[in-house]
mmCIF file of C-alpha atoms in Angstrom:
data_model
loop_
_atom_site.group_PDB
_atom_site.id
_atom_site.type_symbol
_atom_site.label_atom_id
_atom_site.label_comp_id
_atom_site.label_asym_id
_atom_site.label_seq_id
_atom_site.Cartn_x
_atom_site.Cartn_y
_atom_site.Cartn_z
ATOM 1 C CA MET A 180 139.265 -106.135 44.370
ATOM 2 C CA ALA A 181 138.674 -102.068 43.957
ATOM 3 C CA THR A 182 135.356 -100.708 44.985
ATOM 4 C CA VAL A 183 133.122 -97.754 45.301
ATOM 5 C CA ALA A 184 132.996 -98.101 48.970
ATOM 6 C CA ASP A 185 137.164 -98.175 48.652
ATOM 7 C CA LEU A 186 136.801 -94.653 46.448
ATOM 8 C CA ALA A 187 134.131 -93.253 49.790
ATOM 9 C CA ASP A 188 136.621 -93.850 52.224
ATOM 10 C CA MET A 189 139.855 -92.729 50.499
ATOM 11 C CA LEU A 190 137.438 -89.488 49.877
ATOM 12 C CA TRP A 191 135.801 -89.228 53.132
ATOM 13 C CA ALA A 192 139.195 -89.568 55.025
ATOM 14 C CA GLY A 193 140.284 -86.035 53.202
ATOM 15 C CA ARG A 194 137.211 -84.573 53.742
ATOM 16 C CA PRO A 195 137.341 -81.073 54.689
ATOM 17 C CA ALA A 196 137.130 -80.034 58.850
ATOM 18 C CA ALA A 197 133.799 -78.189 58.342
ATOM 19 C CA GLY A 198 131.341 -76.545 55.334
ATOM 20 C CA VAL A 199 130.344 -78.206 52.309
ATOM 21 C CA PHE A 200 132.519 -81.062 50.796
ATOM 22 C CA ALA A 201 132.732 -80.709 47.204
ATOM 23 C CA ILE A 202 133.459 -83.729 45.399
ATOM 24 C CA GLY A 203 134.048 -82.973 41.428
ATOM 25 C CA LEU A 204 133.632 -86.107 39.211
ATOM 26 C CA THR A 205 134.786 -85.813 35.311
ATOM 27 C CA GLY A 206 135.529 -88.155 32.625
ATOM 28 C CA GLY A 207 134.619 -88.863 28.907
ATOM 29 C CA VAL A 208 131.273 -88.752 27.412
ATOM 30 C CA ALA A 209 129.269 -91.740 28.672
ATOM 31 C CA SER A 210 132.191 -93.156 30.718
ATOM 32 C CA GLY A 211 129.666 -93.917 33.880
ATOM 33 C CA LYS A 212 129.884 -90.442 35.379
ATOM 34 C CA SER A 213 126.369 -90.366 36.889
ATOM 35 C CA THR A 214 126.216 -94.142 37.706
ATOM 36 C CA LEU A 215 129.224 -94.009 39.694
ATOM 37 C CA ALA A 216 128.382 -90.345 41.304
ATOM 38 C CA ALA A 217 124.941 -92.309 42.555
ATOM 39 C CA SER A 218 127.052 -95.366 43.934
ATOM 40 C CA LEU A 219 129.322 -92.871 45.485
ATOM 41 C CA ALA A 220 126.708 -90.630 46.962
ATOM 42 C CA GLU A 221 124.895 -94.517 48.536
ATOM 43 C CA ALA A 222 128.465 -95.479 49.765
ATOM 44 C CA LEU A 223 129.035 -92.305 51.693
ATOM 45 C CA GLN A 224 125.788 -91.954 53.244
ATOM 46 C CA SER A 225 125.660 -95.971 54.095
ATOM 47 C CA ALA A 226 128.805 -96.295 55.770
ATOM 48 C CA ARG A 227 129.089 -92.714 57.612
ATOM 49 C CA PRO A 228 127.122 -90.953 60.504
ATOM 50 C CA ARG A 229 124.838 -90.359 57.603
ATOM 51 C CA PRO A 230 125.636 -87.148 55.932
ATOM 52 C CA ARG A 231 123.290 -85.295 53.729
ATOM 53 C CA VAL A 232 124.701 -86.048 50.035
ATOM 54 C CA GLU A 233 123.644 -84.063 46.978
ATOM 55 C CA ARG A 234 124.165 -84.815 43.477
ATOM 56 C CA ILE A 235 123.867 -82.421 40.537
ATOM 57 C CA ALA A 236 125.170 -82.738 37.033
ATOM 58 C CA THR A 237 127.141 -80.169 35.124
ATOM 59 C CA ASP A 238 124.664 -80.370 31.848
ATOM 60 C CA GLY A 239 122.438 -78.290 33.556
ATOM 61 C CA PHE A 240 125.072 -75.611 32.818
ATOM 62 C CA LEU A 241 125.049 -76.047 29.138
ATOM 63 C CA TYR A 242 124.332 -72.899 27.082
ATOM 64 C CA ALA A 243 120.764 -73.502 25.539
ATOM 65 C CA ASN A 244 120.435 -74.888 22.200
ATOM 66 C CA ALA A 245 118.907 -72.018 21.019
ATOM 67 C CA GLU A 246 122.021 -70.051 22.455
ATOM 68 C CA LEU A 247 124.495 -72.452 21.070
ATOM 69 C CA THR A 248 122.828 -72.387 17.417
ATOM 70 C CA ARG A 249 123.202 -68.810 17.796
ATOM 71 C CA ARG A 250 126.783 -68.906 18.558
ATOM 72 C CA GLY A 251 127.685 -71.591 15.705
ATOM 73 C CA LEU A 252 128.382 -73.914 18.227
ATOM 74 C CA LEU A 253 125.240 -76.738 18.502
ATOM 75 C CA ASP A 254 127.426 -79.264 16.726
ATOM 76 C CA ARG A 255 129.870 -79.065 19.400
ATOM 77 C CA LYS A 256 128.139 -79.243 22.635
ATOM 78 C CA GLY A 257 130.195 -80.468 25.555
ATOM 79 C CA PHE A 258 133.185 -78.802 24.287
ATOM 80 C CA PRO A 259 134.344 -76.111 27.073
ATOM 81 C CA GLU A 260 132.938 -72.982 25.671
ATOM 82 C CA THR A 261 129.343 -74.570 25.222
ATOM 83 C CA TYR A 262 129.211 -74.145 29.007
ATOM 84 C CA ASP A 263 128.329 -71.222 31.090
ATOM 85 C CA ARG A 264 131.400 -71.964 33.338
ATOM 86 C CA ASP A 265 131.164 -68.670 35.302
ATOM 87 C CA ALA A 266 127.345 -69.643 36.092
ATOM 88 C CA LEU A 267 128.904 -73.268 37.161
ATOM 89 C CA HIS A 268 131.706 -71.849 39.512
ATOM 90 C CA ALA A 269 129.301 -68.887 41.019
ATOM 91 C CA ALA A 270 126.879 -71.949 41.898
ATOM 92 C CA LEU A 271 129.248 -73.991 43.245
ATOM 93 C CA THR A 272 130.571 -71.018 45.395
ATOM 94 C CA SER A 273 126.958 -70.131 46.907
ATOM 95 C CA VAL A 274 126.228 -73.504 47.799
ATOM 96 C CA ARG A 275 128.651 -73.063 50.684
ATOM 97 C CA ARG A 276 126.618 -70.377 51.792
ATOM 98 C CA GLY A 277 122.969 -71.092 51.221
ATOM 99 C CA PRO A 278 120.616 -72.331 49.097
ATOM 100 C CA THR A 279 120.976 -71.942 45.770
ATOM 101 C CA SER A 280 119.473 -72.533 42.351
ATOM 102 C CA PHE A 281 120.845 -75.544 40.110
ATOM 103 C CA PRO A 282 119.788 -75.850 36.152
ATOM 104 C CA GLY A 283 118.961 -79.214 34.646
ATOM 105 C CA TYR A 284 119.211 -80.846 31.525
ATOM 106 C CA SER A 285 117.041 -83.380 29.370
ATOM 107 C CA HIS A 286 119.008 -86.013 27.795
ATOM 108 C CA MET A 287 115.702 -86.831 26.608
ATOM 109 C CA VAL A 288 115.079 -83.445 24.538
ATOM 110 C CA TYR A 289 118.546 -83.177 24.637
ATOM 111 C CA ASP A 290 118.787 -79.397 25.785
ATOM 112 C CA VAL A 291 118.442 -77.169 29.353
ATOM 113 C CA ASP A 292 114.990 -77.926 30.793
ATOM 114 C CA PRO A 293 113.724 -75.017 32.891
ATOM 115 C CA ALA A 294 111.569 -78.028 34.580
ATOM 116 C CA LEU A 295 114.285 -79.601 36.221
ATOM 117 C CA VAL A 296 116.014 -76.456 38.429
ATOM 118 C CA ARG A 297 116.619 -77.501 41.833
ATOM 119 C CA ALA A 298 117.172 -75.498 44.979
ATOM 120 C CA ILE A 299 119.919 -76.937 46.936
ATOM 121 C CA ALA A 300 120.553 -76.133 50.643
ATOM 122 C CA PRO A 301 124.083 -76.517 51.455
ATOM 123 C CA PRO A 302 124.766 -80.253 52.159
ATOM 124 C CA ASP A 303 127.517 -82.085 53.888
ATOM 125 C CA VAL A 304 129.045 -83.298 50.537
ATOM 126 C CA LEU A 305 127.767 -82.434 47.057
ATOM 127 C CA ILE A 306 129.031 -84.795 44.492
ATOM 128 C CA VAL A 307 129.016 -82.626 40.824
ATOM 129 C CA GLU A 308 129.247 -84.615 37.842
ATOM 130 C CA GLY A 309 129.946 -84.089 34.082
ATOM 131 C CA LEU A 310 132.077 -82.385 31.786
ATOM 132 C CA GLY A 311 133.623 -78.769 32.026
ATOM 133 C CA LEU A 312 135.044 -79.565 35.557
ATOM 134 C CA ASP A 313 138.857 -79.123 35.743
ATOM 135 C CA ARG A 314 141.268 -77.323 38.364
ATOM 136 C CA ALA A 315 139.570 -74.508 38.086
ATOM 137 C CA ALA A 316 136.120 -75.595 39.649
ATOM 138 C CA PRO A 317 135.515 -74.390 42.981
ATOM 139 C CA VAL A 318 135.695 -78.005 44.367
ATOM 140 C CA ASP A 319 137.822 -79.745 47.272
ATOM 141 C CA THR A 320 138.876 -82.743 45.303
ATOM 142 C CA LEU A 321 138.868 -83.527 41.873
ATOM 143 C CA VAL A 322 138.222 -87.365 40.498
ATOM 144 C CA TYR A 323 138.905 -88.371 37.024
ATOM 145 C CA LEU A 324 137.032 -91.471 35.746
ATOM 146 C CA ASP A 325 138.870 -93.201 33.266
ATOM 147 C CA ALA A 326 138.631 -95.952 30.616
ATOM 148 C CA THR A 327 140.029 -97.265 27.442
ATOM 149 C CA GLU A 328 138.814 -95.069 24.308
ATOM 150 C CA ALA A 329 137.561 -98.121 22.680
ATOM 151 C CA ASP A 330 135.352 -98.622 25.705
ATOM 152 C CA GLN A 331 134.369 -95.302 25.705
ATOM 153 C CA GLU A 332 133.276 -95.376 22.113
ATOM 154 C CA ALA A 333 131.220 -98.843 22.722
ATOM 155 C CA TRP A 334 129.778 -97.412 26.140
ATOM 156 C CA TYR A 335 128.312 -94.153 24.466
ATOM 157 C CA VAL A 336 127.056 -95.967 20.974
ATOM 158 C CA SER A 337 125.251 -98.518 23.396
ATOM 159 C CA ARG A 338 123.935 -95.519 25.286
ATOM 160 C CA PHE A 339 122.921 -93.632 21.285
ATOM 161 C CA MET A 340 121.245 -96.701 20.581
ATOM 162 C CA GLN A 341 119.118 -96.932 24.179
ATOM 163 C CA PHE A 342 118.036 -93.373 23.487
ATOM 164 C CA TRP A 343 117.127 -94.220 19.769
ATOM 165 C CA GLU A 344 114.816 -97.057 21.243
ATOM 166 C CA ILE A 345 112.705 -94.923 23.476
ATOM 167 C CA GLY A 346 112.560 -92.105 20.810
ATOM 168 C CA ARG A 347 111.145 -95.009 18.753
ATOM 169 C CA ARG A 348 108.391 -94.646 21.120
ATOM 170 C CA ASP A 349 108.448 -90.917 22.326
ATOM 171 C CA PRO A 350 107.775 -88.141 19.692
ATOM 172 C CA ALA A 351 108.800 -85.938 22.307
ATOM 173 C CA SER A 352 112.179 -87.437 22.363
ATOM 174 C CA PHE A 353 115.081 -86.091 20.348
ATOM 175 C CA TYR A 354 115.889 -89.151 19.506
ATOM 176 C CA ALA A 355 112.484 -89.659 17.532
ATOM 177 C CA ARG A 356 113.882 -87.504 14.918
ATOM 178 C CA PHE A 357 116.194 -91.200 14.073
ATOM 179 C CA ARG A 358 112.976 -93.424 14.272
ATOM 180 C CA ASP A 359 112.395 -94.702 10.675
ATOM 181 C CA LEU A 360 116.581 -95.410 10.567
ATOM 182 C CA ASP A 361 117.425 -99.108 11.304
ATOM 183 C CA ALA A 362 119.771 -100.104 13.718
ATOM 184 C CA GLU A 363 122.637 -100.678 11.678
ATOM 185 C CA ALA A 364 121.814 -96.959 10.318
ATOM 186 C CA VAL A 365 121.819 -95.660 13.492
ATOM 187 C CA THR A 366 125.225 -97.468 15.318
ATOM 188 C CA ARG A 367 126.849 -95.593 12.496
ATOM 189 C CA LEU A 368 125.045 -92.192 13.339
ATOM 190 C CA ALA A 369 126.427 -92.847 16.540
ATOM 191 C CA ALA A 370 129.819 -93.749 15.854
ATOM 192 C CA LEU A 371 130.120 -91.173 13.249
ATOM 193 C CA VAL A 372 129.281 -88.473 16.516
ATOM 194 C CA TRP A 373 132.106 -90.348 18.576
ATOM 195 C CA THR A 374 134.466 -90.115 16.205
ATOM 196 C CA SER A 375 133.669 -86.344 14.696
ATOM 197 C CA ILE A 376 132.672 -85.077 18.400
ATOM 198 C CA ASN A 377 133.247 -86.850 21.564
ATOM 199 C CA ARG A 378 136.778 -88.415 20.779
ATOM 200 C CA PRO A 379 138.242 -85.003 19.912
ATOM 201 C CA ASN A 380 136.773 -83.596 22.915
ATOM 202 C CA LEU A 381 138.068 -86.475 25.273
ATOM 203 C CA ARG A 382 141.823 -85.844 23.670
ATOM 204 C CA ASP A 383 142.032 -82.135 23.464
ATOM 205 C CA HIS A 384 139.925 -81.452 26.805
ATOM 206 C CA ILE A 385 138.936 -84.109 28.973
ATOM 207 C CA ALA A 386 141.643 -86.521 29.190
ATOM 208 C CA PRO A 387 144.000 -84.193 29.928
ATOM 209 C CA VAL A 388 142.257 -83.327 33.461
ATOM 210 C CA ARG A 389 143.254 -86.925 34.718
ATOM 211 C CA GLU A 390 147.475 -85.768 35.216
ATOM 212 C CA THR A 391 146.027 -83.126 37.359
ATOM 213 C CA ALA A 392 143.008 -85.100 39.023
ATOM 214 C CA ASP A 393 143.325 -85.844 42.793
ATOM 215 C CA VAL A 394 141.945 -89.273 42.122
ATOM 216 C CA VAL A 395 141.992 -91.436 38.908
ATOM 217 C CA VAL A 396 139.574 -94.191 38.970
ATOM 218 C CA SER A 397 139.895 -96.945 36.282
ATOM 219 C CA LYS A 398 137.301 -98.962 34.757
ATOM 220 C CA ARG A 399 137.010 -102.222 32.903
ATOM 221 C CA ALA A 400 134.990 -102.778 29.868
ATOM 222 C CA ASP A 401 132.555 -104.384 31.857
ATOM 223 C CA HIS A 402 132.361 -101.398 33.800
ATOM 224 C CA THR A 403 133.766 -102.956 37.365
ATOM 225 C CA ILE A 404 136.868 -101.140 39.290
ATOM 226 C CA ALA A 405 140.182 -101.632 38.068
ATOM 227 C CA ALA A 406 142.578 -99.422 40.115
ATOM 228 C CA ILE A 407 141.944 -96.324 42.263
ATOM 229 C CA VAL A 408 145.312 -93.869 42.049
ATOM 230 C CA ARG A 409 145.290 -90.769 44.508
ATOM 231 C CA GLY A 410 148.078 -89.090 43.258
ATOM 232 C CA SER A 411 149.957 -85.667 45.379
ATOM 233 C CA ARG A 412 147.154 -83.485 45.047
ATOM 234 C CA ALA A 413 144.555 -86.079 46.824
ATOM 235 C CA ALA A 414 142.703 -84.641 49.723
ATOM 236 C CA GLY A 415 144.821 -85.849 52.356
ATOM 237 C CA GLY A 416 147.390 -87.267 50.472
ATOM 238 C CA PRO A 417 150.977 -86.490 51.244
ATOM 239 C CA ALA A 418 152.713 -84.401 48.423
ATOM 240 C CA GLY A 419 154.647 -87.107 46.276
ATOM 241 C CA SER A 420 153.162 -90.272 47.410
ATOM 242 C CA PRO A 421 150.989 -91.418 45.235
ATOM 243 C CA ARG A 422 148.776 -94.284 46.293
ATOM 244 C CA GLU A 423 146.760 -97.051 44.370
ATOM 245 C CA THR A 424 144.012 -99.458 45.582
ATOM 246 C CA PRO A 425 144.574 -102.418 42.475
ATOM 247 C CA SER A 426 141.880 -104.585 41.494
ATOM 248 C CA GLY A 427 143.391 -107.395 43.227
#
């Protein structure tokens, strides 16, 4: 069975000889990028000579809701044009040279949160996860987290429902505005958001990154890893010789 440890071994073998090893991790909304990033960081730290690993999310580089509203883009949050890509690329370049501030995002308030800004000194490994990553991003290796559309929709609806449950108890949550809806109505709303926003974004902007990623990690419906495929762009991978670690 393919594991996160297998992924960590593959990536570590292709790290640069010196400097920050920047790993980009992207995939569809609610595909499990944050969870995989956390597990990957743990695997890298536990199986090697204790490299210092930092994780950041691209969500912090979304334009604030006020700016998205001004631009008429609030309903397209997550699409490429809703990210300050120049700032993201500048920060990823800067952290190789010295301490750099990375903004943060709160899913509970559905906006960039100034209280979540972090100053990060150059680590041994930087895992940057989220949307807005492609071949133009200044990372050493780009990993794509893949799953069927049906699974990603189910995971998104499930996450939306979890946020709704929290919003019913927390008036400060963005999702508190839906607290008077019943579960069936919220499920329909989440499915509508997926169909009208997240699925088009996946098909038009996110999924195409899979074709140029260095590594593709495929997940099953139960979130286990089905396969890890490394292509010719992979760090340490010989040109034209894709490799696969199947589930067994």
